[in-house]
């Protein structure tokens, strides 16, 4: 018996060819497998080709009962004798199905009518799968299932006897094993019964396909035989099957094994080559193997990578069908390279090299399968079909990524250099989270786009040249309405028009009243909290009070978002203004049209932004599918970089975007058990009523000292104002700064330095939603450089944590500012230089 701690699987089955294929698939995924069977001998006789026998054991039921607790269990019954399909289910439940065990019960389709529903108790961890007509090598000709019986009849008598109207649902055994393994480890059809079928093939077409192999095959219809009928009310999953290939592989095995065992030499039109047994041929093959075998995995792997590159180019050239076919071919070559590598990995001295190529091949095969399933999805754009198609594709992607992750971790543990490097370079857990949360978003996409009920969203146009906590000053806003999955209306308004309708007094935060000089609080200043969900709800409140309009969520975007889209659409022509707006002149022309001769209440700004928004959307609609994919990639980029933020009333969608860090929330991510999670954030608010941020460059330098009794931080924010001094007040950067730090922080000091002069500042310290904020007002004159330095520390309990995690939050609306992080520990100084394009996360040991 195998003692298993991880990826432990029990297969409860007689030795049928489907169970054998599942075993091989599980072993290729580095699983540990116990086989429970009434008759161990067939299993022993049919598994000598499996070299790594330390990963599976064959146990005889009733004699070798196991107390093993399994992660996964598979019951595979009735594929040799259909009347025995349900005989072992009770014993399977007792021996293999423990609490938390994910289980698959696999039964032939023909056994469905024999089920009295008393032997199967469905639950969230159990799935029952009725499998169609399985073809492939090692097929049992003695089975009484229909597909097995007719194959034997055709081989022995050259006759195919069927009922009138019979339909075959042929599937290839390797494809079935691969799919079932994927279901076992991921989103399988748990809690229900499922039909697993191939594409339906009529009796006539099945006969014609077999005629290509068996000479003079006769088709006979027997009216006394009732045709099979598919059960109703059960979910069905269809696997595409290459029937000619599946039949060819089946007959190849029959000719090479079953007919030879029976002493029969007749039959196949396309005769399969006999096993070479002559000395001459054996020597020739051994010589060939000796000369070329060592190079085969590298050659095959090279072909796989080359074909993958061709597929990539075809995809972005718009040749989707060619790209999919090329990737299928690449997948085949990856599979072949993996088989070659497995064989050669047992050669002394050089075997470790082939273990690496085996790992690369298996990973490449999984990625190719993933690409093949996702390529067709690039053609779908309707909201409802997009949701359904994408959900299925993302489900498959999650399965593949789970298998890849398990494979990479297992190979890294066994010493694979490639696997270790991959774990360092690729965050597989983050990828899986992205796929999982995107799947949730696609499930809710019809609701978000108003498929069944109209949805409206407040769109905040934030000018990041006048920086505010969530991205920029709200000079304008729009209300986008979605109806039946489409954008039906977009109305843009000047924010001052709405603010002029506010009745009553709303007390503003102290800095707005003191430094911005506003006695009241308005929609235009509603984004004062850097936590976007908080500011979004406040903006909704102001919209309701000012314009009596309620919405289903809030979107906030800045100029960088629009510039990114313009890079793909090219210049957008605005006929009413006789202007071409491009990514290069966006800010200049927008400022000129919006702010020249502007006064509160005019519709000039709203009219220009309405024209720009509608014409830009029209240009995006004209893009071809490949260009739209680049636009989608740009959307993900600006969401990651916080130039686009979203808040939805749909709770599932909001939770998903929060987990993707697209909601603009202020948070302190967990870094694990016994780890101090530190957070640092710089929040700037331009209170100078100008667009001085156009001239501002900044650099952030963070120094952390980890001592046994405390953590000390020192942050230097260097602000450089490149405006021409002749601009006067319009070039001065008057900024209210806030440093976001943990609540356990003790503020030591805050200073500002201009040249050789340093001045102490009196901070305004507040606590808000699990964080402490250090606020101060700073003014940087045109042409001036100023450094603001803040220091704070946190006292630790008696035992310091094992690890330290630092999270540096990027403010929405900011660009690619240089960031330098230095963490001093007992082991030495750790330094990291990067740009704060998006949030920065770093984890390290706290002490030795």
Short mmCIF file of C-alpha atoms in Angstrom, two decimals, residues 42-412:
data_model
loop_
_atom_site.label_atom_id
_atom_site.label_comp_id
_atom_site.label_asym_id
_atom_site.label_seq_id
_atom_site.Cartn_x
_atom_site.Cartn_y
_atom_site.Cartn_z
CA UNK A 42 -5.03 -8.61 -14.55
CA UNK A 43 -3.73 -5.36 -13.09
CA UNK A 44 -0.30 -6.90 -12.50
CA UNK A 45 -0.26 -8.38 -16.03
CA UNK A 46 -1.25 -5.09 -17.68
CA UNK A 47 1.05 -2.65 -15.85
CA UNK A 48 4.62 -3.93 -16.45
CA UNK A 49 5.25 -0.94 -18.75
CA UNK A 50 4.87 1.50 -15.82
CA UNK A 51 8.41 2.11 -14.62
CA UNK A 52 7.78 4.24 -11.54
CA UNK A 53 6.05 1.62 -9.43
CA UNK A 54 6.69 3.47 -6.17
CA UNK A 55 3.70 5.73 -6.85
CA UNK A 56 0.98 3.06 -7.04
CA UNK A 57 -0.05 -0.17 -5.36
CA UNK A 58 -2.56 -2.91 -6.20
CA UNK A 59 -4.69 -4.10 -3.27
CA UNK A 60 -7.17 -6.97 -3.21
CA UNK A 61 -10.59 -6.10 -1.81
CA UNK A 62 -11.59 -7.78 1.48
CA UNK A 63 -8.05 -9.18 1.97
CA UNK A 64 -6.04 -5.98 2.02
CA UNK A 65 -8.44 -3.40 3.39
CA UNK A 66 -6.83 0.02 3.79
CA UNK A 67 -7.28 2.69 6.45
CA UNK A 68 -5.88 5.25 4.01
CA UNK A 69 -7.71 8.59 3.81
CA UNK A 70 -7.81 9.69 0.18
CA UNK A 71 -8.03 13.17 -1.34
CA UNK A 72 -9.70 11.75 -4.44
CA UNK A 73 -11.46 8.50 -5.35
CA UNK A 74 -12.65 6.96 -8.62
CA UNK A 75 -15.10 4.08 -9.04
CA UNK A 76 -14.98 2.53 -12.52
CA UNK A 77 -17.42 -0.36 -12.93
CA UNK A 78 -19.36 -2.19 -15.62
CA UNK A 79 -16.90 -1.75 -18.48
CA UNK A 80 -16.18 -5.52 -18.64
CA UNK A 81 -19.61 -6.80 -17.57
CA UNK A 82 -22.34 -4.18 -17.47
CA UNK A 83 -24.48 -6.17 -15.04
CA UNK A 84 -21.70 -5.70 -12.45
CA UNK A 85 -21.67 -1.92 -12.83
CA UNK A 86 -23.14 -1.21 -9.38
CA UNK A 87 -21.89 -4.25 -7.43
CA UNK A 88 -18.95 -2.60 -5.69
CA UNK A 89 -20.43 0.82 -4.93
CA UNK A 90 -21.22 0.13 -1.28
CA UNK A 91 -17.74 -1.26 -0.64
CA UNK A 92 -16.24 1.70 -2.54
CA UNK A 93 -18.12 4.10 -0.24
CA UNK A 94 -16.77 2.35 2.86
CA UNK A 95 -13.14 1.99 1.75
CA UNK A 96 -12.42 5.04 -0.37
CA UNK A 97 -14.94 7.80 0.26
CA UNK A 98 -14.00 9.63 3.44
CA UNK A 99 -15.09 13.05 4.62
CA UNK A 100 -13.84 15.61 2.14
CA UNK A 101 -12.89 13.05 -0.51
CA UNK A 102 -13.77 14.25 -4.02
CA UNK A 103 -15.14 11.22 -5.88
CA UNK A 104 -16.09 10.25 -9.41
CA UNK A 105 -18.34 7.26 -10.14
CA UNK A 106 -17.75 6.17 -13.74
CA UNK A 107 -20.30 3.87 -15.37
CA UNK A 108 -21.04 2.85 -18.96
CA UNK A 109 -23.94 4.63 -20.63
CA UNK A 110 -25.81 1.35 -21.04
CA UNK A 111 -25.89 0.76 -17.30
CA UNK A 112 -28.07 3.83 -16.66
CA UNK A 113 -31.30 1.86 -17.04
CA UNK A 114 -30.04 -0.67 -14.47
CA UNK A 115 -29.70 1.97 -11.71
CA UNK A 116 -32.41 1.80 -9.05
CA UNK A 117 -31.13 5.11 -7.52
CA UNK A 118 -30.62 3.44 -4.14
CA UNK A 119 -26.89 2.79 -4.42
CA UNK A 120 -25.76 6.34 -5.21
CA UNK A 121 -26.13 9.21 -2.75
CA UNK A 122 -25.18 12.38 -4.60
CA UNK A 123 -23.47 15.20 -2.69
CA UNK A 124 -21.23 18.19 -3.40
CA UNK A 125 -18.13 15.98 -3.43
CA UNK A 126 -19.51 13.19 -5.63
CA UNK A 127 -20.16 13.15 -9.37
CA UNK A 128 -21.69 10.29 -11.38
CA UNK A 129 -20.57 10.12 -15.01
CA UNK A 130 -22.14 7.80 -17.61
CA UNK A 131 -19.55 7.28 -20.33
CA UNK A 132 -20.39 6.72 -24.01
CA UNK A 133 -18.77 4.33 -26.51
CA UNK A 134 -15.07 4.25 -25.62
CA UNK A 135 -12.53 3.23 -28.29
CA UNK A 136 -8.77 2.82 -28.13
CA UNK A 137 -5.88 0.51 -27.41
CA UNK A 138 -6.37 -2.30 -24.83
CA UNK A 139 -10.11 -2.39 -25.53
CA UNK A 140 -11.71 -5.51 -24.04
CA UNK A 141 -13.26 -7.46 -26.94
CA UNK A 142 -14.95 -9.80 -24.45
CA UNK A 143 -17.02 -7.03 -22.84
CA UNK A 144 -20.79 -7.18 -23.37
CA UNK A 145 -21.11 -3.44 -24.00
CA UNK A 146 -22.47 -2.58 -27.45
CA UNK A 147 -19.33 -0.94 -28.86
CA UNK A 148 -17.13 -3.83 -27.69
CA UNK A 149 -19.55 -6.45 -29.01
CA UNK A 150 -19.88 -4.93 -32.49
CA UNK A 151 -16.11 -4.51 -32.82
CA UNK A 152 -15.64 -8.19 -31.99
CA UNK A 153 -18.40 -9.16 -34.43
CA UNK A 154 -16.78 -7.12 -37.21
CA UNK A 155 -13.36 -8.63 -36.53
CA UNK A 156 -14.59 -12.24 -36.39
CA UNK A 157 -17.40 -12.30 -38.99
CA UNK A 158 -16.99 -9.14 -41.10
CA UNK A 159 -20.58 -8.32 -40.20
CA UNK A 160 -22.06 -5.36 -38.35
CA UNK A 161 -25.46 -6.18 -36.83
CA UNK A 162 -27.37 -3.21 -35.41
CA UNK A 163 -30.85 -2.09 -34.49
CA UNK A 164 -32.67 0.31 -36.79
CA UNK A 165 -31.90 3.88 -35.73
CA UNK A 166 -28.89 2.99 -33.56
CA UNK A 167 -26.58 5.92 -32.72
CA UNK A 168 -22.97 5.65 -31.56
CA UNK A 169 -21.35 8.21 -29.22
CA UNK A 170 -17.72 7.26 -29.79
CA UNK A 171 -14.93 8.82 -27.70
CA UNK A 172 -11.21 8.09 -27.54
CA UNK A 173 -10.03 6.58 -24.27
CA UNK A 174 -7.06 8.98 -23.83
CA UNK A 175 -9.33 12.02 -24.20
CA UNK A 176 -11.78 10.58 -21.67
CA UNK A 177 -9.03 9.88 -19.12
CA UNK A 178 -7.57 13.37 -19.51
CA UNK A 179 -10.94 15.10 -19.08
CA UNK A 180 -11.95 13.00 -16.07
CA UNK A 181 -8.61 13.71 -14.38
CA UNK A 182 -9.19 17.42 -14.93
CA UNK A 183 -12.68 17.16 -13.42
CA UNK A 184 -11.30 15.29 -10.43
CA UNK A 185 -8.85 18.05 -9.52
CA UNK A 186 -10.98 21.08 -10.33
CA UNK A 187 -14.50 22.15 -11.28
CA UNK A 188 -16.03 18.77 -11.97
CA UNK A 189 -19.78 18.13 -12.30
CA UNK A 190 -20.11 17.39 -8.58
CA UNK A 191 -23.52 16.95 -7.05
CA UNK A 192 -25.17 15.68 -10.24
CA UNK A 193 -25.23 12.99 -12.92
CA UNK A 194 -23.56 13.73 -16.25
CA UNK A 195 -23.44 12.03 -19.65
CA UNK A 196 -19.98 12.02 -21.24
CA UNK A 197 -20.49 11.44 -24.96
CA UNK A 198 -18.82 11.75 -28.31
CA UNK A 199 -20.39 13.35 -31.33
CA UNK A 200 -23.41 11.25 -32.47
CA UNK A 201 -22.64 8.94 -35.43
CA UNK A 202 -25.41 7.09 -37.28
CA UNK A 203 -25.24 3.34 -37.90
CA UNK A 204 -24.65 3.93 -41.62
CA UNK A 205 -21.76 6.35 -41.08
CA UNK A 206 -20.25 4.06 -38.45
CA UNK A 207 -20.40 1.16 -40.93
CA UNK A 208 -18.81 3.27 -43.71
CA UNK A 209 -15.97 4.32 -41.43
CA UNK A 210 -15.23 0.69 -40.48
CA UNK A 211 -15.33 -0.37 -44.14
CA UNK A 212 -12.12 1.60 -44.67
CA UNK A 213 -10.30 -0.91 -42.47
CA UNK A 214 -12.26 -4.18 -42.75
CA UNK A 215 -12.74 -5.52 -46.28
CA UNK A 216 -16.24 -6.49 -47.42
CA UNK A 217 -17.87 -5.49 -44.15
CA UNK A 218 -21.63 -6.18 -44.28
CA UNK A 219 -24.28 -4.11 -42.47
CA UNK A 220 -27.31 -6.04 -41.14
CA UNK A 221 -30.31 -4.43 -39.42
CA UNK A 222 -32.12 -6.53 -36.80
CA UNK A 223 -35.62 -5.23 -36.02
CA UNK A 224 -35.77 -7.32 -32.86
CA UNK A 225 -33.00 -5.29 -31.22
CA UNK A 226 -34.25 -2.04 -29.64
CA UNK A 227 -32.02 1.01 -30.24
CA UNK A 228 -30.41 2.70 -27.27
CA UNK A 229 -32.13 5.86 -26.02
CA UNK A 230 -30.31 8.62 -24.15
CA UNK A 231 -31.74 9.36 -20.70
CA UNK A 232 -33.52 12.68 -20.40
CA UNK A 233 -33.06 15.45 -17.88
CA UNK A 234 -29.34 14.85 -17.41
CA UNK A 235 -26.53 17.27 -18.27
CA UNK A 236 -24.38 16.11 -21.16
CA UNK A 237 -20.75 16.93 -21.98
CA UNK A 238 -19.59 16.26 -25.54
CA UNK A 239 -15.98 15.42 -26.48
CA UNK A 240 -14.95 15.87 -30.08
CA UNK A 241 -13.64 12.54 -31.36
CA UNK A 242 -11.56 11.85 -34.45
CA UNK A 243 -13.42 8.62 -35.26
CA UNK A 244 -11.05 7.39 -38.03
CA UNK A 245 -8.08 7.78 -35.70
CA UNK A 246 -9.88 6.14 -32.75
CA UNK A 247 -10.87 3.14 -34.89
CA UNK A 248 -7.38 2.89 -36.37
CA UNK A 249 -5.80 2.77 -32.89
CA UNK A 250 -8.37 0.19 -31.75
CA UNK A 251 -7.76 -2.12 -34.72
CA UNK A 252 -4.01 -1.63 -34.48
CA UNK A 253 -4.09 -2.97 -30.94
CA UNK A 254 -6.46 -5.82 -31.84
CA UNK A 255 -4.22 -6.92 -34.71
CA UNK A 256 -1.10 -6.72 -32.59
CA UNK A 257 -2.46 -8.40 -29.47
CA UNK A 258 -5.89 -10.01 -29.43
CA UNK A 259 -5.73 -11.69 -32.88
CA UNK A 260 -2.19 -12.92 -32.29
CA UNK A 261 -3.25 -14.44 -28.96
CA UNK A 262 -6.10 -16.25 -30.76
CA UNK A 263 -3.81 -17.41 -33.59
CA UNK A 264 -5.78 -15.51 -36.25
CA UNK A 265 -3.92 -13.92 -39.18
CA UNK A 266 -6.75 -12.45 -41.27
CA UNK A 267 -8.84 -9.39 -41.63
CA UNK A 268 -7.56 -5.88 -41.86
CA UNK A 269 -7.56 -4.09 -45.16
CA UNK A 270 -4.83 -1.80 -43.88
CA UNK A 271 -2.67 -4.44 -42.24
CA UNK A 272 -0.87 -3.32 -39.15
CA UNK A 273 2.80 -4.13 -39.20
CA UNK A 274 3.64 -7.13 -37.11
CA UNK A 275 5.87 -6.79 -34.12
CA UNK A 276 9.44 -7.04 -35.29
CA UNK A 277 10.96 -10.19 -33.97
CA UNK A 278 13.78 -10.94 -36.41
CA UNK A 279 17.32 -10.43 -35.23
CA UNK A 280 18.22 -8.27 -38.20
CA UNK A 281 15.40 -5.79 -37.64
CA UNK A 282 16.07 -5.71 -33.92
CA UNK A 283 19.72 -4.85 -34.46
CA UNK A 284 18.83 -2.17 -37.00
CA UNK A 285 16.42 -0.49 -34.63
CA UNK A 286 18.87 -0.66 -31.75
CA UNK A 287 21.54 0.97 -33.88
CA UNK A 288 19.10 3.68 -34.95
CA UNK A 289 18.07 4.18 -31.35
CA UNK A 290 21.70 4.45 -30.25
CA UNK A 291 22.47 7.08 -32.88
CA UNK A 292 19.44 9.29 -32.64
CA UNK A 293 17.57 8.63 -29.37
CA UNK A 294 19.65 11.02 -27.30
CA UNK A 295 18.77 13.91 -29.61
CA UNK A 296 15.11 13.11 -30.22
CA UNK A 297 13.60 14.97 -27.22
CA UNK A 298 15.49 18.16 -28.06
CA UNK A 299 14.59 17.92 -31.75
CA UNK A 300 10.91 17.24 -31.01
CA UNK A 301 10.78 19.94 -28.35
CA UNK A 302 12.33 22.41 -30.80
CA UNK A 303 9.64 21.58 -33.37
CA UNK A 304 6.96 22.09 -30.68
CA UNK A 305 8.27 25.53 -29.76
CA UNK A 306 8.64 26.55 -33.41
CA UNK A 307 5.06 25.53 -34.22
CA UNK A 308 3.84 27.39 -31.10
CA UNK A 309 5.59 30.53 -32.36
CA UNK A 310 3.89 30.11 -35.74
CA UNK A 311 0.52 29.75 -33.98
CA UNK A 312 1.18 32.94 -32.02
CA UNK A 313 1.91 34.89 -35.22
CA UNK A 314 -1.13 33.43 -36.97
CA UNK A 315 -3.38 34.40 -34.07
CA UNK A 316 -2.35 38.05 -34.10
CA UNK A 317 -2.51 38.09 -37.89
CA UNK A 318 -6.22 37.23 -37.62
CA UNK A 319 -5.84 33.61 -38.81
CA UNK A 320 -7.68 32.02 -35.89
CA UNK A 321 -8.38 28.66 -37.53
CA UNK A 322 -4.75 28.27 -38.61
CA UNK A 323 -3.55 29.29 -35.14
CA UNK A 324 -5.75 26.67 -33.49
CA UNK A 325 -4.61 23.92 -35.86
CA UNK A 326 -0.96 24.87 -35.37
CA UNK A 327 -1.38 24.78 -31.60
CA UNK A 328 -3.00 21.33 -31.81
CA UNK A 329 0.02 20.15 -33.77
CA UNK A 330 2.37 21.74 -31.23
CA UNK A 331 0.48 19.95 -28.45
CA UNK A 332 1.05 16.62 -30.20
CA UNK A 333 4.78 17.26 -30.52
CA UNK A 334 5.00 18.33 -26.86
CA UNK A 335 3.34 15.03 -25.93
CA UNK A 336 5.79 13.05 -28.07
CA UNK A 337 8.75 14.93 -26.57
CA UNK A 338 7.46 14.07 -23.10
CA UNK A 339 7.28 10.35 -23.88
CA UNK A 340 10.81 10.40 -25.33
CA UNK A 341 12.12 12.25 -22.29
CA UNK A 342 10.51 9.83 -19.84
CA UNK A 343 12.23 6.89 -21.52
CA UNK A 344 15.64 8.55 -21.52
CA UNK A 345 15.38 9.98 -18.00
CA UNK A 346 16.46 6.62 -16.51
CA UNK A 347 19.83 6.61 -18.27
CA UNK A 348 22.63 7.02 -15.71
CA UNK A 349 24.56 10.32 -15.68
CA UNK A 350 22.45 12.09 -18.33
CA UNK A 351 19.00 11.14 -17.03
CA UNK A 352 18.58 14.41 -15.10
CA UNK A 353 18.80 16.36 -18.37
CA UNK A 354 15.84 14.45 -19.77
CA UNK A 355 13.84 14.98 -16.59
CA UNK A 356 14.09 18.69 -17.38
CA UNK A 357 12.93 18.19 -20.99
CA UNK A 358 10.11 15.98 -19.69
CA UNK A 359 8.95 18.79 -17.41
CA UNK A 360 9.16 21.37 -20.21
CA UNK A 361 7.22 19.04 -22.51
CA UNK A 362 4.40 18.34 -20.05
CA UNK A 363 4.07 22.04 -19.19
CA UNK A 364 4.07 22.92 -22.89
CA UNK A 365 1.36 20.34 -23.57
CA UNK A 366 -0.88 21.77 -20.84
CA UNK A 367 -0.35 25.33 -22.09
CA UNK A 368 -1.08 24.26 -25.67
CA UNK A 369 -4.35 22.65 -24.52
CA UNK A 370 -5.20 25.90 -22.78
CA UNK A 371 -4.45 27.95 -25.91
CA UNK A 372 -6.52 25.65 -28.14
CA UNK A 373 -9.57 26.15 -25.93
CA UNK A 374 -9.18 29.93 -25.65
CA UNK A 375 -8.46 30.86 -29.29
CA UNK A 376 -12.12 30.58 -30.45
CA UNK A 377 -13.31 32.84 -27.61
CA UNK A 378 -11.70 35.88 -29.25
CA UNK A 379 -14.57 35.93 -31.78
CA UNK A 380 -17.40 36.36 -29.23
CA UNK A 381 -18.70 39.80 -28.28
CA UNK A 382 -22.42 39.56 -27.43
CA UNK A 383 -22.87 39.96 -23.66
CA UNK A 384 -24.82 36.74 -23.06
CA UNK A 385 -22.73 34.50 -25.29
CA UNK A 386 -19.55 36.17 -24.05
CA UNK A 387 -20.50 35.30 -20.49
CA UNK A 388 -21.30 31.65 -21.27
CA UNK A 389 -18.36 31.02 -23.59
CA UNK A 390 -15.86 32.80 -21.37
CA UNK A 391 -17.07 31.03 -18.23
CA UNK A 392 -16.50 27.64 -19.87
CA UNK A 393 -13.09 28.73 -21.17
CA UNK A 394 -12.02 30.13 -17.81
CA UNK A 395 -13.23 26.98 -16.06
CA UNK A 396 -11.01 24.93 -18.38
CA UNK A 397 -8.14 27.41 -17.84
CA UNK A 398 -8.40 27.02 -14.07
CA UNK A 399 -8.23 23.23 -14.40
CA UNK A 400 -5.13 23.44 -16.58
CA UNK A 401 -3.41 25.97 -14.32
CA UNK A 402 -4.15 23.78 -11.28
CA UNK A 403 -2.54 20.78 -12.98
CA UNK A 404 0.42 22.88 -14.14
CA UNK A 405 0.90 24.27 -10.63
CA UNK A 406 0.82 20.79 -9.08
CA UNK A 407 3.28 19.55 -11.71
CA UNK A 408 5.65 22.51 -11.23
CA UNK A 409 5.63 22.23 -7.43
CA UNK A 410 6.22 18.46 -7.56
CA UNK A 411 9.09 18.80 -10.06
CA UNK A 412 10.66 21.64 -8.07
#
